């Protein structure tokens, strides 16, 4: 059952429906393309031994088939040691529904109901749930029966997952593959069945019968699993690497489960899958479970690299997702909703970033002078003035928008804050450049600050800030990073500010406008052009590999390749120039 092509042949003989396609041994590229033409586009190329979306490519038109086949084979040989593929008809509005099965050496086989894993990116699951929403009772029974039949057809023993692709509208389903193991998403099944599937595996491996019969297995409540990935959803879900400067997970309970192998300080590298944790939640029904999921995601905090947590929050709030109307094309059909235009942070969030920075910096400066420093007027850097208010001004940048916050010391530990928003840099007029209207004023500010280890300039630091700003009581975590970033977690929202560098520290090593850069830390797999080549827009230039997935870098416009900076096998950091590119001048 580890072979997608052989398993489909066995399933056909067992009366389990399979997707139309070619699952044979002939791997000649021209023959496979002929089969794809006969099936009709779009088609799906899949590695025979594949899994996790690796070695899988959707081909929309005939002229792309050879390139997609080559890419699929390369990824398959690296991931599975076998480059054999199959070609299948691609359903345009499919759901991904799978059934957990278990069988023992005594001839017993059961299913533990189904999971829906339809919301995906790059053919990899993002969120899973059990049971699958809105299935007709007769379809649910058929899925379970066919999954058990699949296990019995091969005299299967142990834990397995029988995966089906289902038409969204008709609920007609087809066998895709069987994963002969426990899967990443098995905890959602445990949450709704009250089982420990790892214990079941051990019982079966010891030669014992299954711990329960089919009639004894009940599905109660609803569960979700959200995969926490180190990736940037706003950059095509490309994986990200770096050090976990700050990590705070939701508090575990009977309804909240966090499975992870990382902690603050760990490095996320290019050599492994980008999933860093699984967040599993349960509720009495789907809406209750969804509320638990939203709350848990609000409590999840990561600083140091991009994650998909913000994206998962928007997904969990999406009306169609809340209604259970899911299919594998969900993300592309809800782009505006899932990728909204960035909005400015609230004045109170800007104020918290500046206030935390000032309090932390002042406290640490005094502590550097020893125990007396906290009480010495000579150690104070709070801009104290005789017969005048001391004022400190902090500048922070959110995206491309600059803010400044003036903090006046009214009394000991009592401040007055004025928040200003600067004119956009795109406005080149001299009058606009000097414009910074005040957008908020906060009086009688009495912050409470509990510092964490580290501080600005260290690998991590920050603290917990509690402060009344106007009529709003703010309780936030503020994290400082070595790259001069300030991250504010404020009531489930995350805002990242940069502290502007002085002009004399400006980085002169930025890639020029004529460069094509690496979107993430990666390895060079293939160089598709040479220096001097004239290329059209969208011509593939370089193939990269990061976290076991390939990514094709294409020409942003028509032009000439001036220089290729790396060779196959080189490791490249994010943001480094890959190809010097000269745009073709228009006539």
XYZ file of C-alpha atoms in Angstrom:
587
model
C 0.000 0.000 0.000
C 3.038 2.266 0.088
C 2.907 2.445 -3.705
C 0.198 4.733 -5.048
C -0.008 2.881 -8.369
C -0.015 -0.677 -6.983
C -2.501 0.254 -4.235
C -4.928 1.641 -6.824
C -4.807 -1.642 -8.758
C -5.566 -3.563 -5.563
C -8.401 -1.180 -4.664
C -10.036 -1.594 -8.067
C -10.044 -5.344 -7.558
C -11.566 -4.844 -4.081
C -14.391 -2.698 -5.443
C -13.103 0.609 -4.029
C -13.590 3.497 -6.514
C -10.367 5.135 -7.811
C -9.651 8.373 -9.695
C -9.373 7.940 -13.491
C -5.724 7.977 -14.549
C -2.603 6.044 -15.516
C -1.032 3.993 -12.697
C 1.195 1.664 -14.722
C 4.910 0.898 -14.990
C 5.733 2.721 -18.239
C 7.597 5.847 -17.126
C 8.631 7.158 -20.540
C 8.028 10.923 -20.572
C 6.414 10.933 -24.011
C 4.127 8.053 -23.024
C 3.071 9.781 -19.806
C 2.303 12.963 -21.725
C 0.206 10.947 -24.168
C -1.756 9.513 -21.242
C -2.222 13.013 -19.815
C -3.563 14.191 -23.171
C -6.014 11.258 -23.191
C -7.185 11.930 -19.616
C -7.676 15.626 -20.330
C -6.245 18.641 -18.545
C -5.880 19.619 -15.791
C -4.020 16.521 -14.616
C -2.119 15.718 -11.446
C 1.383 14.210 -11.499
C 2.086 12.359 -8.243
C 5.137 10.493 -6.983
C 4.236 6.799 -6.625
C 5.830 6.693 -3.164
C 4.924 10.286 -2.338
C 3.362 11.989 0.633
C 3.054 15.436 2.176
C 2.606 17.063 -1.229
C 6.175 16.222 -2.276
C 6.556 15.156 -5.880
C 3.070 16.434 -6.709
C 2.370 18.882 -9.537
C -0.840 20.194 -11.134
C -0.496 20.589 -14.905
C -2.992 23.025 -16.409
C -1.899 22.872 -20.061
C 0.024 20.443 -22.319
C 3.052 22.691 -22.887
C 3.871 22.612 -19.145
C 3.813 18.829 -18.794
C 7.510 18.043 -19.414
C 8.806 20.713 -17.025
C 6.357 19.683 -14.280
C 7.207 16.006 -14.769
C 10.935 16.696 -14.422
C 10.380 18.779 -11.279
C 8.122 16.101 -9.764
C 10.706 13.395 -10.424
C 13.560 15.424 -8.935
C 11.612 16.095 -5.758
C 10.463 12.454 -5.553
C 13.954 10.969 -5.858
C 15.258 13.264 -3.115
C 12.359 12.618 -0.756
C 11.584 8.938 -1.401
C 14.491 7.488 -3.388
C 12.168 6.655 -6.304
C 11.154 8.910 -9.190
C 8.235 6.842 -10.500
C 5.041 8.834 -10.966
C 1.405 8.351 -11.856
C -0.902 10.699 -13.765
C -4.511 11.293 -12.719
C -7.432 13.488 -13.601
C -7.444 16.567 -11.361
C -10.833 17.365 -9.843
C -11.386 21.126 -9.818
C -13.492 21.356 -6.615
C -12.343 18.418 -4.502
C -12.474 17.757 -0.801
C -9.747 15.736 0.896
C -11.402 13.278 3.282
C -9.545 10.442 4.974
C -10.503 7.586 7.273
C -8.473 6.278 10.208
C -8.361 2.480 10.188
C -6.876 -0.107 12.524
C -6.436 -3.851 12.077
C -4.861 -6.616 14.119
C -3.321 -10.011 13.385
C -6.554 -11.781 14.403
C -8.545 -10.626 11.359
C -10.242 -7.663 13.064
C -10.405 -4.325 11.282
C -12.236 -1.136 12.282
C -12.447 2.511 11.320
C -12.376 5.453 13.737
C -14.430 7.768 11.525
C -13.187 10.354 9.066
C -11.164 13.568 9.010
C -11.477 16.485 6.590
C -8.123 17.896 5.446
C -9.324 20.014 2.542
C -7.757 23.408 3.342
C -4.246 23.133 1.900
C -1.392 25.080 0.374
C 1.229 23.519 -1.933
C -0.801 20.269 -1.624
C 0.033 20.150 2.090
C -2.587 20.274 4.821
C -2.939 23.385 6.966
C -5.880 22.506 9.171
C -7.682 19.213 9.797
C -10.920 18.423 11.558
C -12.978 15.463 12.707
C -15.619 14.592 11.838
C -15.833 15.990 8.284
C -18.541 18.681 8.089
C -21.850 18.193 6.252
C -21.345 14.604 5.115
C -24.528 12.751 4.289
C -25.029 9.864 6.749
C -24.972 7.304 3.972
C -21.725 8.772 2.565
C -20.115 8.674 6.009
C -21.032 4.981 6.324
C -19.764 4.205 2.820
C -16.445 5.915 3.564
C -15.939 3.821 6.685
C -16.956 0.602 4.971
C -14.699 1.188 1.941
C -11.758 2.101 4.169
C -12.118 -1.131 6.153
C -12.469 -3.056 2.881
C -9.217 -1.462 1.697
C -7.400 -2.613 4.835
C -8.802 -6.150 4.591
C -7.908 -6.377 0.883
C -4.216 -6.387 1.781
C -4.520 -8.212 5.142
C -3.369 -5.006 6.791
C -2.124 -4.992 10.408
C -1.608 -1.795 12.431
C -2.599 1.860 12.054
C -3.390 3.252 8.627
C -5.132 6.129 6.914
C -7.171 5.570 3.784
C -7.321 8.836 1.851
C -10.140 9.754 -0.511
C -10.729 12.658 -2.841
C -14.364 13.730 -2.837
C -16.365 15.861 -5.231
C -17.498 18.902 -3.249
C -20.957 19.040 -4.829
C -21.951 15.382 -5.273
C -19.935 13.810 -2.394
C -18.831 11.090 -4.824
C -15.474 9.864 -3.505
C -12.445 8.074 -4.970
C -9.532 6.241 -3.356
C -6.274 8.205 -3.511
C -3.796 6.322 -1.355
C -3.246 4.597 1.947
C -0.711 5.916 4.412
C 0.582 2.901 6.267
C 1.257 4.690 9.534
C -0.169 7.163 11.980
C -0.377 10.623 10.436
C 0.354 14.116 11.669
C -3.364 14.733 12.157
C -4.187 11.589 14.185
C -4.755 13.650 17.396
C -8.083 15.005 16.091
C -9.319 11.423 15.874
C -8.124 10.763 19.413
C -9.947 13.862 20.650
C -13.341 12.795 19.260
C -13.067 9.071 19.989
C -11.371 9.175 23.394
C -8.654 6.783 22.234
C -4.873 6.656 22.427
C -3.847 5.457 18.979
C -0.184 5.028 19.917
C -1.293 2.635 22.659
C -3.412 0.817 20.069
C -0.311 0.423 17.903
C 1.621 -1.109 20.779
C -1.222 -3.488 21.592
C -1.407 -4.671 17.977
C 2.386 -4.968 17.737
C 2.334 -7.157 20.865
C -0.054 -9.522 19.105
C -3.117 -8.512 21.086
C -6.558 -7.960 19.566
C -7.845 -4.433 18.936
C -8.865 -2.647 22.167
C -12.399 -2.006 20.834
C -14.879 -3.347 18.306
C -16.566 -1.179 15.688
C -19.763 -0.899 17.739
C -17.809 0.316 20.778
C -16.124 3.204 18.928
C -18.133 6.425 19.198
C -17.538 9.894 17.741
C -18.290 12.617 20.290
C -17.847 16.342 19.772
C -15.619 18.009 17.193
C -11.866 18.636 16.958
C -9.485 20.778 14.892
C -5.750 20.555 14.359
C -3.927 23.660 13.131
C -0.414 23.126 11.841
C 1.976 25.863 12.946
C 4.437 26.405 10.107
C 7.590 28.514 9.892
C 6.576 30.174 6.651
C 5.443 33.491 5.220
C 1.853 33.291 3.915
C 2.190 36.784 2.423
C 5.088 35.541 0.299
C 3.411 32.536 -1.273
C 3.726 30.443 1.924
C 7.456 30.167 1.339
C 9.226 28.554 4.302
C 11.202 30.742 6.688
C 14.284 30.023 8.753
C 15.845 31.628 11.783
C 16.006 31.488 15.558
C 12.963 31.390 17.797
C 13.584 34.586 19.750
C 10.341 34.231 21.719
C 7.876 31.358 21.908
C 4.750 31.226 24.046
C 2.164 28.522 23.437
C -1.442 28.287 24.650
C -1.977 26.722 28.068
C -2.764 22.982 27.642
C -6.035 21.598 28.993
C -8.420 18.732 28.331
C -9.601 20.660 25.253
C -6.270 22.158 24.132
C -3.216 20.133 23.164
C 0.102 21.491 21.835
C 2.558 19.061 20.254
C 5.945 20.545 19.463
C 9.645 19.809 19.549
C 11.004 23.351 19.719
C 11.506 25.991 22.376
C 12.751 29.557 22.671
C 16.311 29.784 21.343
C 16.057 26.901 18.884
C 17.075 27.436 15.256
C 14.754 26.489 12.400
C 16.922 25.393 9.451
C 16.411 24.697 5.755
C 16.934 20.954 6.201
C 13.575 19.956 7.665
C 9.863 20.380 7.092
C 8.668 23.871 8.171
C 6.054 22.539 10.627
C 7.161 23.484 14.138
C 4.049 22.550 16.142
C 0.512 21.175 16.096
C -2.310 22.911 17.929
C -5.184 20.498 18.624
C -8.477 21.629 20.163
C -11.833 20.077 20.983
C -15.408 21.236 21.631
C -18.856 19.735 22.116
C -19.721 20.646 18.516
C -18.015 22.321 15.554
C -18.827 25.882 16.596
C -17.644 25.261 20.162
C -14.388 23.743 18.874
C -13.929 26.707 16.553
C -14.225 29.114 19.488
C -11.566 27.154 21.394
C -9.323 27.244 18.310
C -9.652 31.017 17.920
C -8.815 31.644 21.562
C -5.805 29.318 21.463
C -4.441 30.977 18.315
C -4.759 34.372 20.014
C -2.548 33.030 22.815
C 0.140 31.674 20.468
C 3.190 33.972 20.215
C 6.264 33.514 18.018
C 9.015 36.061 17.352
C 12.128 35.539 15.245
C 10.704 34.243 11.998
C 7.511 34.315 9.993
C 4.744 31.865 10.873
C 1.255 31.140 9.581
C -0.434 31.947 12.907
C -1.962 35.200 11.664
C -3.215 33.421 8.567
C -4.775 30.662 10.690
C -6.583 33.306 12.742
C -8.108 34.809 9.602
C -9.030 31.347 8.334
C -10.745 30.484 11.616
C -12.769 33.719 11.335
C -13.715 33.181 7.687
C -17.522 32.849 7.364
C -17.406 30.031 4.796
C -14.909 28.086 6.880
C -17.038 28.622 9.973
C -19.961 27.237 7.980
C -17.953 24.129 7.033
C -17.993 24.923 3.303
C -14.466 23.672 2.570
C -12.574 22.292 -0.415
C -8.946 22.207 -1.549
C -9.260 25.431 -3.544
C -10.507 27.350 -0.503
C -7.490 29.646 -0.150
C -7.433 30.770 -3.794
C -11.165 31.447 -3.700
C -10.904 33.604 -0.557
C -7.723 35.566 -1.255
C -9.144 39.000 -0.459
C -10.508 37.758 2.844
C -7.470 35.712 3.902
C -4.874 38.228 2.673
C -6.365 41.638 3.488
C -4.511 44.895 2.999
C -2.319 45.637 6.004
C -3.889 48.119 8.399
C -2.080 50.619 10.592
C -1.643 49.728 14.246
C -3.773 51.594 16.744
C -2.203 54.612 18.489
C -2.310 52.687 21.771
C -0.250 49.853 20.210
C 2.333 52.361 18.933
C 2.413 53.943 22.383
C 2.986 50.572 24.051
C 5.972 49.827 21.782
C 7.596 53.175 22.587
C 6.773 53.063 26.278
C 8.155 49.550 26.694
C 11.350 50.509 24.875
C 11.922 53.571 27.062
C 11.141 51.861 30.377
C 13.269 48.827 29.540
C 16.209 50.880 28.287
C 16.137 53.220 31.290
C 15.905 50.356 33.762
C 18.766 48.415 32.183
C 20.983 51.488 31.953
C 20.517 52.129 35.657
C 21.123 48.469 36.548
C 24.447 48.524 34.696
C 25.684 50.943 37.352
C 25.054 48.396 40.077
C 22.518 48.217 42.869
C 22.807 51.956 43.591
C 22.078 52.828 39.997
C 18.347 52.270 40.350
C 18.177 55.030 42.958
C 20.934 57.408 41.773
C 19.907 60.638 40.029
C 23.221 60.469 38.134
C 22.172 57.157 36.562
C 18.775 58.453 35.412
C 18.363 58.843 31.641
C 14.747 59.954 31.734
C 15.561 63.446 30.379
C 15.011 65.087 33.773
C 15.172 68.891 33.619
C 15.113 71.473 36.421
C 11.945 73.575 36.150
C 10.855 71.745 32.999
C 9.394 68.455 31.891
C 11.867 65.861 30.724
C 10.949 64.479 27.297
C 12.179 61.424 25.427
C 11.192 60.832 21.833
C 11.161 57.383 20.248
C 10.772 56.715 16.511
C 9.380 53.393 15.291
C 8.442 52.125 11.843
C 5.544 49.804 10.992
C 5.951 48.530 7.436
C 6.899 51.753 5.658
C 4.997 54.046 8.007
C 7.029 56.014 10.540
C 5.692 57.073 13.933
C 7.225 59.044 16.756
C 6.164 59.057 20.377
C 7.098 61.839 22.787
C 7.140 60.618 26.382
C 7.117 63.313 29.063
C 7.926 62.529 32.681
C 5.177 64.171 34.749
C 6.126 62.568 38.081
C 7.999 59.500 39.232
C 6.694 56.616 37.077
C 3.918 58.840 35.669
C 4.093 59.789 32.009
C 2.355 61.817 29.329
C 2.474 60.415 25.777
C 1.930 62.092 22.415
C 1.792 59.869 19.305
C 2.645 61.319 15.867
C 2.240 59.811 12.396
C 4.737 61.007 9.821
C 3.947 61.787 6.191
C 4.494 58.913 3.774
C 7.965 58.737 2.244
C 6.388 58.586 -1.203
C 5.294 62.201 -0.768
C 8.395 64.059 -1.940
C 7.246 67.598 -1.191
C 9.303 69.341 1.448
C 6.228 70.479 3.340
C 4.886 66.932 3.483
C 8.190 65.514 4.698
C 8.063 67.812 7.706
C 4.454 66.931 8.492
C 3.760 64.703 11.467
C 0.240 65.244 12.752
C -0.498 64.177 16.302
C -2.924 61.234 16.320
C -3.240 60.567 20.057
C -2.500 61.998 23.486
C -2.427 59.900 26.664
C -2.224 61.533 30.107
C -1.537 60.198 33.586
C 0.054 57.031 32.222
C 1.231 54.711 35.018
C 2.786 51.593 33.438
C 3.564 48.336 35.182
C 6.523 46.538 33.607
C 7.875 43.043 34.353
C 11.053 42.497 32.379
C 12.110 39.302 30.656
C 15.776 38.327 30.224
C 17.682 40.099 27.490
C 16.752 43.447 26.002
C 17.261 45.558 22.913
C 20.452 44.430 21.190
C 20.361 40.942 22.703
C 18.948 37.852 20.999
C 15.706 38.310 22.901
C 14.142 40.219 25.737
C 11.200 42.383 26.587
C 8.528 42.061 29.175
C 4.903 42.232 30.191
C 3.336 45.686 30.082
C 0.123 46.655 31.833
C -1.040 50.224 31.368
C -4.227 52.282 31.142
C -4.170 54.323 27.919
C -7.214 56.549 27.802
C -10.160 54.346 28.657
C -8.454 51.110 27.551
C -6.566 48.800 29.914
C -3.753 47.234 27.897
C -2.044 44.010 28.949
C 0.546 43.055 26.359
C 3.733 41.099 25.866
C 6.493 43.143 24.229
C 9.489 41.348 22.730
C 12.763 42.980 21.653
C 14.939 41.334 19.004
C 18.584 41.677 18.054
C 17.567 43.126 14.670
C 16.109 46.200 16.447
C 12.562 44.934 16.118
C 9.864 45.467 18.743
C 6.971 42.993 18.650
C 3.812 43.858 20.553
C 1.264 41.127 21.311
C -1.839 43.088 22.248
C -5.138 41.262 22.864
C -4.436 38.557 20.294
C -3.023 40.981 17.709
C 0.632 41.087 16.727
C 2.396 44.244 15.517
C 6.078 44.344 14.566
C 7.891 47.678 14.666
C 11.414 48.515 13.598
C 13.621 51.011 15.400
C 15.147 53.072 12.542
C 18.890 52.794 12.156
C 20.933 55.978 12.256
C 21.996 57.147 8.799
C 25.636 56.265 9.445
C 24.623 52.633 10.024
C 22.578 52.312 6.836
C 23.203 48.996 5.119
C 24.924 49.530 1.800
C 24.816 45.855 0.923
C 21.208 45.777 -0.199
C 20.613 44.101 -3.510
C 20.210 46.474 -6.406
C 17.021 46.892 -8.354
C 18.557 44.787 -11.127
C 18.877 41.676 -8.978
C 16.679 38.604 -8.553
C 16.976 37.570 -4.910
C 16.394 34.418 -2.864
C 12.981 34.608 -1.163
C 14.207 32.325 1.676
C 17.307 30.485 2.832
C 17.744 27.649 0.348
C 19.918 25.333 -1.710
C 20.485 25.783 -5.456
C 19.086 22.747 -7.287
C 19.224 23.818 -10.913
C 20.493 26.798 -12.930
C 18.306 27.203 -16.017
C 20.023 30.196 -17.682
C 23.520 31.405 -18.506
C 25.085 34.852 -18.400
C 24.135 36.809 -21.487
C 20.874 34.973 -22.079
C 17.894 37.016 -23.263
C 14.757 35.900 -21.421
C 11.056 36.679 -21.577
C 8.966 37.557 -18.553
C 8.232 34.512 -16.355
C 11.072 32.478 -17.863
C 12.354 30.030 -15.193
C 15.818 31.135 -14.040
C 16.757 29.096 -10.978
C 15.250 26.155 -9.086
C 15.657 26.338 -5.305
C 15.070 23.773 -2.581
C 14.053 24.649 0.969
C 12.616 22.320 3.585
C 12.379 19.470 1.044
C 10.242 21.482 -1.399
C 11.317 22.926 -4.771
C 10.594 26.514 -5.815
C 11.099 27.995 -9.281
C 12.385 31.574 -9.521
C 11.194 33.259 -12.715
C 12.219 36.404 -14.568
C 10.190 39.365 -13.257
C 10.158 40.922 -16.740
C 11.779 40.565 -20.149
C 15.506 41.246 -20.011
C 19.070 40.012 -20.129
C 20.894 37.856 -17.581
C 24.066 39.741 -16.696
C 25.521 37.296 -14.164
C 24.587 34.144 -12.235
C 26.111 34.332 -8.750
C 25.787 30.723 -7.546
C 26.226 27.175 -8.785
C 24.214 24.002 -8.191
C 24.564 22.770 -4.617
C 25.355 26.160 -3.081
C 23.513 27.246 0.084
C 22.085 30.761 -0.115
C 20.726 33.031 2.613
C 17.396 34.800 2.257
C 17.628 38.099 0.380
C 20.912 37.324 -1.401
C 21.134 38.141 -5.109
C 20.855 35.051 -7.303
C 20.994 36.578 -10.763
C 22.015 40.024 -11.972
C 19.211 40.979 -14.322
C 19.057 43.816 -16.825
C 15.621 44.872 -18.050
C 15.221 45.119 -21.803
C 14.681 48.749 -22.745
C 11.362 49.425 -24.431
C 11.484 50.820 -27.936
